[in-house]
Structures are given as C-alpha cells and as structure tokens.
C-alpha cells in the first residue's frame, strides 16, 4: 500500500470539437488538447506573455501554438487591439466551450485510467479524517491478510469534494458521511452508496465536570456551557442540534483536528459533540464521553461508480470496509 496525493495528469488525447453555428469550419478539425489548454490560459490571462509565464513556455512558443491552432481550425481566433488581444467571433465560440471541454477531457481520462487501475488491482480509496484514523486501517489490514495482490492508494478528503472526485474518476471508493438533518446527496444513477455505520453523536467532557457521572445527558441542559467545535459540516450539525434543543451555543474554539478537540476538552476549555467513531481513538485518560439526548446520528457510507461495483478489487475493498465497520461497532458497544 502506498500513500499519495492526486496530481492532474497530462491529457494526451485529441478530442473532436464541433459547434452547430460553425459546422463548416470545425467539423473536419481535430483539436490538439495541449493547444486547447494553452488557448484557455491565453483567454483567462489576457495575453500570450502571461499564459507563457503560467504554463512555463516561452512567449514565441505560445504564439506558435495559437497560430497552429488557427491553422487546424481554418479560422482566426485573435485580433490585435492596441497592445492587447481581442477574440474574434470564432474565438468567442471556442472560448465559451474550452473550459467545459477541458473538464470533460480530464474526467474522461480519469475514468479510463480508473478502469486500467482496477484491472491491475490498484484501488484508490478516499476517506474523511476520522475514518482514516479508525475504519480504514482495520479494513486495509483485513484486505492485506486475504488479498495480497490488491494495492491501495489512500487519499483524504471530506464530502462533497470526495464524491466529486469519485464521479470524475479520481477515486475508486469514497468513504463519506452525512448527518440526520442533511439531505441524501443527489449522486445520480452512475454511483451507488452502501451504508457502513449509523453512529450516534456523543458528548465529550473532562472527568471532573459536574455532569461526568451521569450515564446520559440532555443537550438542552448544556445551554450555558462553552464549546469546542469541529469541521465545517460537523459544526453545522452541532449548531442545528442546539437550535432544536432551544439555544445557540457559545463556541470558543474551532478545529478540524480530532485529537486537538480532545486536548481542549480535557483542559476544561469547552465541551464537544462528536461522532461516536471518535471514541475509538480517545487518547486522554481524563476524557469522558456520554450519550446525548435526543439522539442525532451520522451515517457513514462507501460509494463507488455503479459501472465498477462488480470489479473484483472493488468488491474486496467493500467487503473489508463492511467487516471493519461491523467490528468497530461491536467494539464501541462492549
């Protein structure tokens, strides 16, 4: 298994560009993708020189690419206006489509690369931070014990960005989450989600807090407390839960670091409402967690492209994730 970060790869295909209003000029033309990328940079930055600096080319090199693109399309894309550039009518047509074409090309390349990866039993798994600290290590350990030929590339991101990466082909399996009051994401027919964990939220407090001896605590009782809040989506869930309980929380500290949340709580700087999964990596002996009422839940899912769900490597990863989730749920209850 190796840990890596995704980098955009060079697009080498030569897609066809057509425009209904310019059919005679374009139908026989094949756009060179590199020239299209350069054209988009020129349009966005306003000059050959600026595009050259951004792309690492020389200015004459950019100029030559644009002249070659005009020859391929058999039309003029730019005209000089003083010291600046002005798009021709044909150039405006191409500019209006260039970014969407580049996005589609990258997504297509990623999808093709994903198929090739899975044939080689290489699976890109993306998960949110607390899952990477708990669920994913257990799942990968199970996977390694049974299927030594499967290679995992691990990434970290939170939804919706992680789900966007799945649809673009950047990831093969995405472990994501949503809260009770958040709508089920509209992920379309091209992907399928499997629920792994339905976990309640818990209260984190220090061991000599007046409520630490209680077995469970009503959220409405905590209206006068100071709070430590987590990531943006977790913070939104927390504020929403407090609103239902009839108060607006006083949030003194916010951090995306789950271990930092524990440290702030143990230091007496505030309470925290966190998903139960975080109990799996409680490190502070003076930290206590208690059930909160009314219960609110976080739903953890594994999402894959429908077209790849039956690929052997993907099936093995999903199987390992389900087993790890079941084991973790049992461990938290005991």
mmCIF file of C-alpha atoms in Angstrom:
data_model
loop_
_atom_site.group_PDB
_atom_site.id
_atom_site.type_symbol
_atom_site.label_atom_id
_atom_site.label_comp_id
_atom_site.label_asym_id
_atom_site.label_seq_id
_atom_site.Cartn_x
_atom_site.Cartn_y
_atom_site.Cartn_z
ATOM 1 C CA UNK A 1 0.000 0.000 0.000
ATOM 2 C CA UNK A 2 1.249 3.484 -0.695
ATOM 3 C CA UNK A 3 0.008 6.870 0.388
ATOM 4 C CA UNK A 4 -0.065 9.509 -2.297
ATOM 5 C CA UNK A 5 -1.651 12.743 -3.410
ATOM 6 C CA UNK A 6 -3.541 13.071 -6.662
ATOM 7 C CA UNK A 7 -1.885 15.127 -9.347
ATOM 8 C CA UNK A 8 -3.531 16.147 -12.584
ATOM 9 C CA UNK A 9 -2.028 14.194 -15.432
ATOM 10 C CA UNK A 10 -1.253 15.426 -18.917
ATOM 11 C CA UNK A 11 -4.085 14.898 -21.370
ATOM 12 C CA UNK A 12 -2.797 13.246 -24.498
ATOM 13 C CA UNK A 13 -5.987 12.512 -26.430
ATOM 14 C CA UNK A 14 -7.177 14.697 -29.299
ATOM 15 C CA UNK A 15 -10.918 15.193 -28.934
ATOM 16 C CA UNK A 16 -13.204 16.464 -31.644
ATOM 17 C CA UNK A 17 -14.671 19.963 -31.252
ATOM 18 C CA UNK A 18 -17.853 20.838 -33.096
ATOM 19 C CA UNK A 19 -20.133 23.802 -32.941
ATOM 20 C CA UNK A 20 -23.513 23.869 -34.624
ATOM 21 C CA UNK A 21 -23.127 27.520 -35.600
ATOM 22 C CA UNK A 22 -19.717 26.944 -37.199
ATOM 23 C CA UNK A 23 -20.214 23.481 -38.705
ATOM 24 C CA UNK A 24 -18.403 24.140 -41.970
ATOM 25 C CA UNK A 25 -15.316 25.468 -40.200
ATOM 26 C CA UNK A 26 -14.981 22.875 -37.474
ATOM 27 C CA UNK A 27 -16.489 19.520 -38.379
ATOM 28 C CA UNK A 28 -13.326 18.226 -40.009
ATOM 29 C CA UNK A 29 -10.982 19.684 -37.384
ATOM 30 C CA UNK A 30 -9.343 17.760 -34.565
ATOM 31 C CA UNK A 31 -8.320 19.887 -31.578
ATOM 32 C CA UNK A 32 -4.921 19.248 -30.066
ATOM 33 C CA UNK A 33 -5.597 19.191 -26.332
ATOM 34 C CA UNK A 34 -2.368 20.938 -25.363
ATOM 35 C CA UNK A 35 -3.191 23.801 -27.703
ATOM 36 C CA UNK A 36 -6.669 23.965 -26.206
ATOM 37 C CA UNK A 37 -5.185 24.239 -22.701
ATOM 38 C CA UNK A 38 -2.867 26.997 -23.914
ATOM 39 C CA UNK A 39 -5.751 28.816 -25.629
ATOM 40 C CA UNK A 40 -7.794 28.692 -22.402
ATOM 41 C CA UNK A 41 -4.855 30.172 -20.472
ATOM 42 C CA UNK A 42 -4.440 32.991 -23.024
ATOM 43 C CA UNK A 43 -8.152 33.844 -22.795
ATOM 44 C CA UNK A 44 -8.173 33.721 -18.993
ATOM 45 C CA UNK A 45 -4.970 35.763 -18.529
ATOM 46 C CA UNK A 46 -5.403 38.146 -21.450
ATOM 47 C CA UNK A 47 -2.041 37.801 -23.196
ATOM 48 C CA UNK A 48 0.454 35.375 -24.718
ATOM 49 C CA UNK A 49 3.119 36.561 -22.266
ATOM 50 C CA UNK A 50 1.004 35.878 -19.154
ATOM 51 C CA UNK A 51 -0.018 32.458 -20.464
ATOM 52 C CA UNK A 52 3.625 31.633 -21.181
ATOM 53 C CA UNK A 53 4.635 32.513 -17.610
ATOM 54 C CA UNK A 54 1.881 30.379 -16.105
ATOM 55 C CA UNK A 55 2.469 27.365 -18.362
ATOM 56 C CA UNK A 56 6.261 27.519 -18.354
ATOM 57 C CA UNK A 57 6.575 28.213 -22.095
ATOM 58 C CA UNK A 58 8.274 30.992 -23.987
ATOM 59 C CA UNK A 59 6.072 33.725 -25.445
ATOM 60 C CA UNK A 60 7.033 32.745 -29.033
ATOM 61 C CA UNK A 61 6.113 29.164 -28.129
ATOM 62 C CA UNK A 62 2.614 30.219 -27.080
ATOM 63 C CA UNK A 63 2.273 32.356 -30.207
ATOM 64 C CA UNK A 64 3.289 29.408 -32.390
ATOM 65 C CA UNK A 65 0.755 27.140 -30.678
ATOM 66 C CA UNK A 66 -2.045 29.641 -31.280
ATOM 67 C CA UNK A 67 -1.090 30.058 -34.942
ATOM 68 C CA UNK A 68 -1.056 26.279 -35.318
ATOM 69 C CA UNK A 69 -4.476 26.068 -33.653
ATOM 70 C CA UNK A 70 -5.842 28.645 -36.087
ATOM 71 C CA UNK A 71 -4.458 26.621 -38.995
ATOM 72 C CA UNK A 72 -6.084 23.444 -37.657
ATOM 73 C CA UNK A 73 -9.448 25.192 -37.279
ATOM 74 C CA UNK A 74 -9.008 27.123 -40.554
ATOM 75 C CA UNK A 75 -10.084 30.355 -38.884
ATOM 76 C CA UNK A 76 -8.788 33.389 -36.988
ATOM 77 C CA UNK A 77 -9.148 33.272 -33.200
ATOM 78 C CA UNK A 78 -7.455 36.535 -32.170
ATOM 79 C CA UNK A 79 -7.024 40.048 -33.452
ATOM 80 C CA UNK A 80 -4.682 42.714 -32.117
ATOM 81 C CA UNK A 81 -6.240 45.679 -30.370
ATOM 82 C CA UNK A 82 -3.513 48.120 -29.423
ATOM 83 C CA UNK A 83 -1.131 46.153 -27.224
ATOM 84 C CA UNK A 84 -3.801 43.662 -26.217
ATOM 85 C CA UNK A 85 -5.620 40.749 -27.781
ATOM 86 C CA UNK A 86 -9.238 40.575 -28.826
ATOM 87 C CA UNK A 87 -11.097 37.367 -29.556
ATOM 88 C CA UNK A 88 -12.679 37.037 -32.957
ATOM 89 C CA UNK A 89 -16.260 35.807 -33.252
ATOM 90 C CA UNK A 90 -14.888 32.299 -33.839
ATOM 91 C CA UNK A 91 -12.554 32.730 -30.875
ATOM 92 C CA UNK A 92 -15.504 33.658 -28.668
ATOM 93 C CA UNK A 93 -17.251 30.428 -29.681
ATOM 94 C CA UNK A 94 -14.205 28.345 -28.793
ATOM 95 C CA UNK A 95 -13.634 30.262 -25.534
ATOM 96 C CA UNK A 96 -17.218 29.616 -24.428
ATOM 97 C CA UNK A 97 -16.624 25.870 -24.695
ATOM 98 C CA UNK A 98 -12.928 25.484 -23.873
ATOM 99 C CA UNK A 99 -13.151 25.103 -20.074
ATOM 100 C CA UNK A 100 -16.042 22.629 -20.210
ATOM 101 C CA UNK A 101 -14.209 20.633 -22.891
ATOM 102 C CA UNK A 102 -11.055 20.507 -20.760
ATOM 103 C CA UNK A 103 -13.081 19.422 -17.704
ATOM 104 C CA UNK A 104 -14.808 16.688 -19.724
ATOM 105 C CA UNK A 105 -11.493 15.518 -21.155
ATOM 106 C CA UNK A 106 -9.909 15.267 -17.732
ATOM 107 C CA UNK A 107 -12.895 13.373 -16.359
ATOM 108 C CA UNK A 108 -12.815 11.001 -19.332
ATOM 109 C CA UNK A 109 -9.100 10.410 -18.918
ATOM 110 C CA UNK A 110 -9.587 9.720 -15.196
ATOM 111 C CA UNK A 111 -12.413 7.244 -15.909
ATOM 112 C CA UNK A 112 -10.259 5.412 -18.471
ATOM 113 C CA UNK A 113 -7.327 5.392 -16.033
ATOM 114 C CA UNK A 114 -9.622 4.035 -13.300
ATOM 115 C CA UNK A 115 -10.587 1.054 -15.452
ATOM 116 C CA UNK A 116 -6.906 0.351 -16.150
ATOM 117 C CA UNK A 117 -6.058 0.657 -12.437
ATOM 118 C CA UNK A 118 -8.734 -1.783 -11.386
ATOM 119 C CA UNK A 119 -7.607 -4.333 -13.947
ATOM 120 C CA UNK A 120 -4.219 -4.169 -12.249
ATOM 121 C CA UNK A 121 -5.911 -4.498 -8.811
ATOM 122 C CA UNK A 122 -4.984 -0.949 -7.806
ATOM 123 C CA UNK A 123 -7.769 0.825 -5.909
ATOM 124 C CA UNK A 124 -7.844 4.487 -4.911
ATOM 125 C CA UNK A 125 -9.674 4.899 -1.611
ATOM 126 C CA UNK A 126 -10.611 8.346 -0.318
ATOM 127 C CA UNK A 127 -11.934 8.825 3.227
ATOM 128 C CA UNK A 128 -12.566 11.640 5.686
ATOM 129 C CA UNK A 129 -10.033 12.138 8.539
ATOM 130 C CA UNK A 130 -11.713 10.273 11.404
ATOM 131 C CA UNK A 131 -12.425 7.296 9.131
ATOM 132 C CA UNK A 132 -8.775 7.303 8.092
ATOM 133 C CA UNK A 133 -7.863 7.107 11.783
ATOM 134 C CA UNK A 134 -10.228 4.247 12.619
ATOM 135 C CA UNK A 135 -12.141 2.391 9.907
ATOM 136 C CA UNK A 136 -9.635 2.450 7.045
ATOM 137 C CA UNK A 137 -6.595 0.914 8.851
ATOM 138 C CA UNK A 138 -8.722 -2.020 10.015
ATOM 139 C CA UNK A 139 -10.210 -2.511 6.544
ATOM 140 C CA UNK A 140 -6.824 -2.418 4.809
ATOM 141 C CA UNK A 141 -5.363 -4.841 7.338
ATOM 142 C CA UNK A 142 -8.161 -7.318 6.587
ATOM 143 C CA UNK A 143 -7.687 -6.787 2.869
ATOM 144 C CA UNK A 144 -3.964 -7.444 3.038
ATOM 145 C CA UNK A 145 -4.435 -10.625 5.036
ATOM 146 C CA UNK A 146 -6.630 -12.146 2.321
ATOM 147 C CA UNK A 147 -5.818 -10.454 -0.984
ATOM 148 C CA UNK A 148 -2.110 -9.711 -1.170
ATOM 149 C CA UNK A 149 -2.316 -8.717 -4.823
ATOM 150 C CA UNK A 150 -4.527 -5.655 -4.236
ATOM 151 C CA UNK A 151 -2.696 -2.343 -3.969
ATOM 152 C CA UNK A 152 -4.361 0.553 -2.145
ATOM 153 C CA UNK A 153 -3.687 4.234 -2.792
ATOM 154 C CA UNK A 154 -5.088 6.230 0.100
ATOM 155 C CA UNK A 155 -6.418 9.795 -0.097
ATOM 156 C CA UNK A 156 -8.092 12.091 2.409
ATOM 157 C CA UNK A 157 -10.967 14.470 1.711
ATOM 158 C CA UNK A 158 -14.418 15.238 3.066
ATOM 159 C CA UNK A 159 -17.706 15.224 1.188
ATOM 160 C CA UNK A 160 -18.838 16.711 -1.116
ATOM 161 C CA UNK A 161 -15.324 17.131 -2.561
ATOM 162 C CA UNK A 162 -14.570 13.420 -2.184
ATOM 163 C CA UNK A 163 -17.778 12.459 -4.008
ATOM 164 C CA UNK A 164 -16.946 14.885 -6.805
ATOM 165 C CA UNK A 165 -13.590 13.107 -7.117
ATOM 166 C CA UNK A 166 -15.374 9.771 -7.432
ATOM 167 C CA UNK A 167 -17.546 10.955 -10.304
ATOM 168 C CA UNK A 168 -14.547 12.441 -12.108
ATOM 169 C CA UNK A 169 -12.655 9.147 -11.826
ATOM 170 C CA UNK A 170 -10.055 10.459 -9.396
ATOM 171 C CA UNK A 171 -11.078 7.902 -6.735
ATOM 172 C CA UNK A 172 -12.480 4.379 -6.965
ATOM 173 C CA UNK A 173 -14.042 4.061 -3.491
ATOM 174 C CA UNK A 174 -15.115 7.008 -1.336
ATOM 175 C CA UNK A 175 -15.934 6.714 2.366
ATOM 176 C CA UNK A 176 -18.163 9.696 3.152
ATOM 177 C CA UNK A 177 -20.719 10.786 5.721
ATOM 178 C CA UNK A 178 -23.872 12.803 6.240
ATOM 179 C CA UNK A 179 -25.919 13.809 9.283
ATOM 180 C CA UNK A 180 -29.610 13.200 10.004
ATOM 181 C CA UNK A 181 -30.737 16.696 9.071
ATOM 182 C CA UNK A 182 -28.691 16.810 5.867
ATOM 183 C CA UNK A 183 -30.379 15.620 2.667
ATOM 184 C CA UNK A 184 -29.129 12.475 0.982
ATOM 185 C CA UNK A 185 -26.692 13.784 -1.664
ATOM 186 C CA UNK A 186 -28.019 13.723 -5.213
ATOM 187 C CA UNK A 187 -25.291 11.484 -6.583
ATOM 188 C CA UNK A 188 -27.212 10.342 -9.645
ATOM 189 C CA UNK A 189 -27.600 6.935 -11.216
ATOM 190 C CA UNK A 190 -23.931 6.498 -12.071
ATOM 191 C CA UNK A 191 -22.886 5.777 -8.471
ATOM 192 C CA UNK A 192 -24.131 3.573 -5.640
ATOM 193 C CA UNK A 193 -23.731 4.011 -1.854
ATOM 194 C CA UNK A 194 -23.587 1.327 0.830
ATOM 195 C CA UNK A 195 -24.191 2.304 4.463
ATOM 196 C CA UNK A 196 -21.366 1.164 6.725
ATOM 197 C CA UNK A 197 -22.087 2.767 10.087
ATOM 198 C CA UNK A 198 -25.065 4.520 11.675
ATOM 199 C CA UNK A 199 -23.478 6.178 14.696
ATOM 200 C CA UNK A 200 -24.953 8.478 17.343
ATOM 201 C CA UNK A 201 -23.296 11.677 18.415
ATOM 202 C CA UNK A 202 -21.688 11.710 21.880
ATOM 203 C CA UNK A 203 -20.739 14.401 24.364
ATOM 204 C CA UNK A 204 -17.058 14.838 25.243
ATOM 205 C CA UNK A 205 -16.306 16.328 28.673
ATOM 206 C CA UNK A 206 -13.486 16.220 31.226
ATOM 207 C CA UNK A 207 -13.573 13.721 34.080
ATOM 208 C CA UNK A 208 -14.333 16.153 36.937
ATOM 209 C CA UNK A 209 -17.074 18.034 35.091
ATOM 210 C CA UNK A 210 -20.256 18.116 37.244
ATOM 211 C CA UNK A 211 -22.124 16.001 34.674
ATOM 212 C CA UNK A 212 -19.359 13.434 34.121
ATOM 213 C CA UNK A 213 -21.012 10.867 36.434
ATOM 214 C CA UNK A 214 -24.269 10.897 34.504
ATOM 215 C CA UNK A 215 -24.947 7.958 32.169
ATOM 216 C CA UNK A 216 -26.591 10.183 29.551
ATOM 217 C CA UNK A 217 -27.156 13.903 29.193
ATOM 218 C CA UNK A 218 -29.867 16.063 27.655
ATOM 219 C CA UNK A 219 -28.402 18.587 25.231
ATOM 220 C CA UNK A 220 -30.820 21.254 26.496
ATOM 221 C CA UNK A 221 -29.075 21.076 29.896
ATOM 222 C CA UNK A 222 -25.874 22.405 28.322
ATOM 223 C CA UNK A 223 -27.090 25.789 27.095
ATOM 224 C CA UNK A 224 -24.701 27.676 29.420
ATOM 225 C CA UNK A 225 -21.588 25.679 28.536
ATOM 226 C CA UNK A 226 -18.652 26.757 26.384
ATOM 227 C CA UNK A 227 -17.966 24.593 23.341
ATOM 228 C CA UNK A 228 -15.227 23.274 21.091
ATOM 229 C CA UNK A 229 -16.487 22.675 17.531
ATOM 230 C CA UNK A 230 -15.059 20.540 14.754
ATOM 231 C CA UNK A 231 -15.053 20.641 10.935
ATOM 232 C CA UNK A 232 -17.474 22.828 8.971
ATOM 233 C CA UNK A 233 -20.089 20.113 8.401
ATOM 234 C CA UNK A 234 -19.767 18.825 11.968
ATOM 235 C CA UNK A 235 -20.106 22.377 13.274
ATOM 236 C CA UNK A 236 -23.262 22.875 11.202
ATOM 237 C CA UNK A 237 -24.741 19.690 12.666
ATOM 238 C CA UNK A 238 -23.850 20.798 16.191
ATOM 239 C CA UNK A 239 -25.407 24.249 15.818
ATOM 240 C CA UNK A 240 -28.511 22.677 14.272
ATOM 241 C CA UNK A 241 -28.832 20.222 17.198
ATOM 242 C CA UNK A 242 -28.537 23.073 19.694
ATOM 243 C CA UNK A 243 -31.205 25.055 17.838
ATOM 244 C CA UNK A 244 -33.580 22.090 18.157
ATOM 245 C CA UNK A 245 -32.727 21.993 21.884
ATOM 246 C CA UNK A 246 -33.668 25.679 22.165
ATOM 247 C CA UNK A 247 -30.363 27.546 22.421
ATOM 248 C CA UNK A 248 -27.460 28.999 20.459
ATOM 249 C CA UNK A 249 -24.131 27.525 21.598
ATOM 250 C CA UNK A 250 -21.176 29.624 22.669
ATOM 251 C CA UNK A 251 -18.356 28.258 20.509
ATOM 252 C CA UNK A 252 -14.999 29.407 21.839
ATOM 253 C CA UNK A 253 -12.713 27.149 19.786
ATOM 254 C CA UNK A 254 -12.972 25.516 16.357
ATOM 255 C CA UNK A 255 -10.541 22.978 14.946
ATOM 256 C CA UNK A 256 -10.559 20.212 12.307
ATOM 257 C CA UNK A 257 -8.104 18.155 14.371
ATOM 258 C CA UNK A 258 -9.953 15.464 16.358
ATOM 259 C CA UNK A 259 -7.089 14.968 18.814
ATOM 260 C CA UNK A 260 -6.898 18.716 19.377
ATOM 261 C CA UNK A 261 -10.607 18.703 20.245
ATOM 262 C CA UNK A 262 -9.870 16.165 22.971
ATOM 263 C CA UNK A 263 -6.985 18.251 24.317
ATOM 264 C CA UNK A 264 -9.114 21.392 24.541
ATOM 265 C CA UNK A 265 -11.902 19.488 26.298
ATOM 266 C CA UNK A 266 -9.547 17.880 28.829
ATOM 267 C CA UNK A 267 -8.062 21.328 29.520
ATOM 268 C CA UNK A 268 -11.538 22.468 30.568
ATOM 269 C CA UNK A 269 -11.920 24.932 27.701
ATOM 270 C CA UNK A 270 -15.242 23.579 26.499
ATOM 271 C CA UNK A 271 -17.406 20.558 25.777
ATOM 272 C CA UNK A 272 -17.659 18.940 22.352
ATOM 273 C CA UNK A 273 -20.316 17.000 20.460
ATOM 274 C CA UNK A 274 -18.585 14.408 18.287
ATOM 275 C CA UNK A 275 -19.478 11.266 16.311
ATOM 276 C CA UNK A 276 -19.121 8.058 18.346
ATOM 277 C CA UNK A 277 -16.393 6.877 15.942
ATOM 278 C CA UNK A 278 -14.013 9.265 17.688
ATOM 279 C CA UNK A 279 -14.275 7.121 20.844
ATOM 280 C CA UNK A 280 -12.082 4.605 19.010
ATOM 281 C CA UNK A 281 -9.074 6.896 19.312
ATOM 282 C CA UNK A 282 -9.644 8.601 22.667
ATOM 283 C CA UNK A 283 -6.122 9.232 23.959
ATOM 284 C CA UNK A 284 -6.642 11.272 27.113
ATOM 285 C CA UNK A 285 -7.279 9.341 30.355
ATOM 286 C CA UNK A 286 -9.213 12.312 31.755
ATOM 287 C CA UNK A 287 -11.604 12.495 28.806
ATOM 288 C CA UNK A 288 -15.139 11.143 29.221
ATOM 289 C CA UNK A 289 -17.795 10.503 26.574
ATOM 290 C CA UNK A 290 -21.511 10.265 27.288
ATOM 291 C CA UNK A 291 -24.615 9.614 25.137
ATOM 292 C CA UNK A 292 -26.592 12.725 24.224
ATOM 293 C CA UNK A 293 -30.377 13.039 24.157
ATOM 294 C CA UNK A 294 -32.206 13.381 21.897
ATOM 295 C CA UNK A 295 -30.044 11.153 19.730
ATOM 296 C CA UNK A 296 -28.647 12.506 16.489
ATOM 297 C CA UNK A 297 -26.797 10.307 14.054
ATOM 298 C CA UNK A 298 -24.022 10.383 11.475
ATOM 299 C CA UNK A 299 -24.285 7.961 8.551
ATOM 300 C CA UNK A 300 -21.013 6.660 7.134
ATOM 301 C CA UNK A 301 -21.155 5.225 3.619
ATOM 302 C CA UNK A 302 -18.928 3.661 0.970
ATOM 303 C CA UNK A 303 -19.694 4.976 -2.509
ATOM 304 C CA UNK A 304 -18.489 3.587 -5.850
ATOM 305 C CA UNK A 305 -19.253 4.025 -9.520
ATOM 306 C CA UNK A 306 -22.050 1.655 -10.475
ATOM 307 C CA UNK A 307 -20.068 0.536 -13.516
ATOM 308 C CA UNK A 308 -17.174 -0.561 -11.282
ATOM 309 C CA UNK A 309 -19.066 -2.062 -8.351
ATOM 310 C CA UNK A 310 -18.622 -5.650 -9.601
ATOM 311 C CA UNK A 311 -14.902 -5.294 -10.303
ATOM 312 C CA UNK A 312 -13.135 -7.914 -8.147
ATOM 313 C CA UNK A 313 -10.760 -5.429 -6.494
ATOM 314 C CA UNK A 314 -13.602 -3.037 -5.634
ATOM 315 C CA UNK A 315 -15.726 -5.880 -4.255
ATOM 316 C CA UNK A 316 -12.865 -6.941 -1.988
ATOM 317 C CA UNK A 317 -12.403 -3.394 -0.681
ATOM 318 C CA UNK A 318 -16.134 -3.017 0.024
ATOM 319 C CA UNK A 319 -16.187 -6.382 1.782
ATOM 320 C CA UNK A 320 -13.274 -5.352 4.011
ATOM 321 C CA UNK A 321 -14.895 -1.994 4.798
ATOM 322 C CA UNK A 322 -18.152 -3.682 5.832
ATOM 323 C CA UNK A 323 -16.344 -6.140 8.102
ATOM 324 C CA UNK A 324 -14.238 -3.399 9.689
ATOM 325 C CA UNK A 325 -17.368 -1.297 10.282
ATOM 326 C CA UNK A 326 -19.165 -4.207 11.960
ATOM 327 C CA UNK A 327 -16.147 -4.939 14.146
ATOM 328 C CA UNK A 328 -15.785 -1.297 15.156
ATOM 329 C CA UNK A 329 -19.479 -1.019 16.082
ATOM 330 C CA UNK A 330 -19.191 -4.074 18.296
ATOM 331 C CA UNK A 331 -16.035 -2.744 19.961
ATOM 332 C CA UNK A 332 -17.696 0.592 20.807
ATOM 333 C CA UNK A 333 -20.703 -1.155 22.374
ATOM 334 C CA UNK A 334 -18.679 -3.534 24.574
#
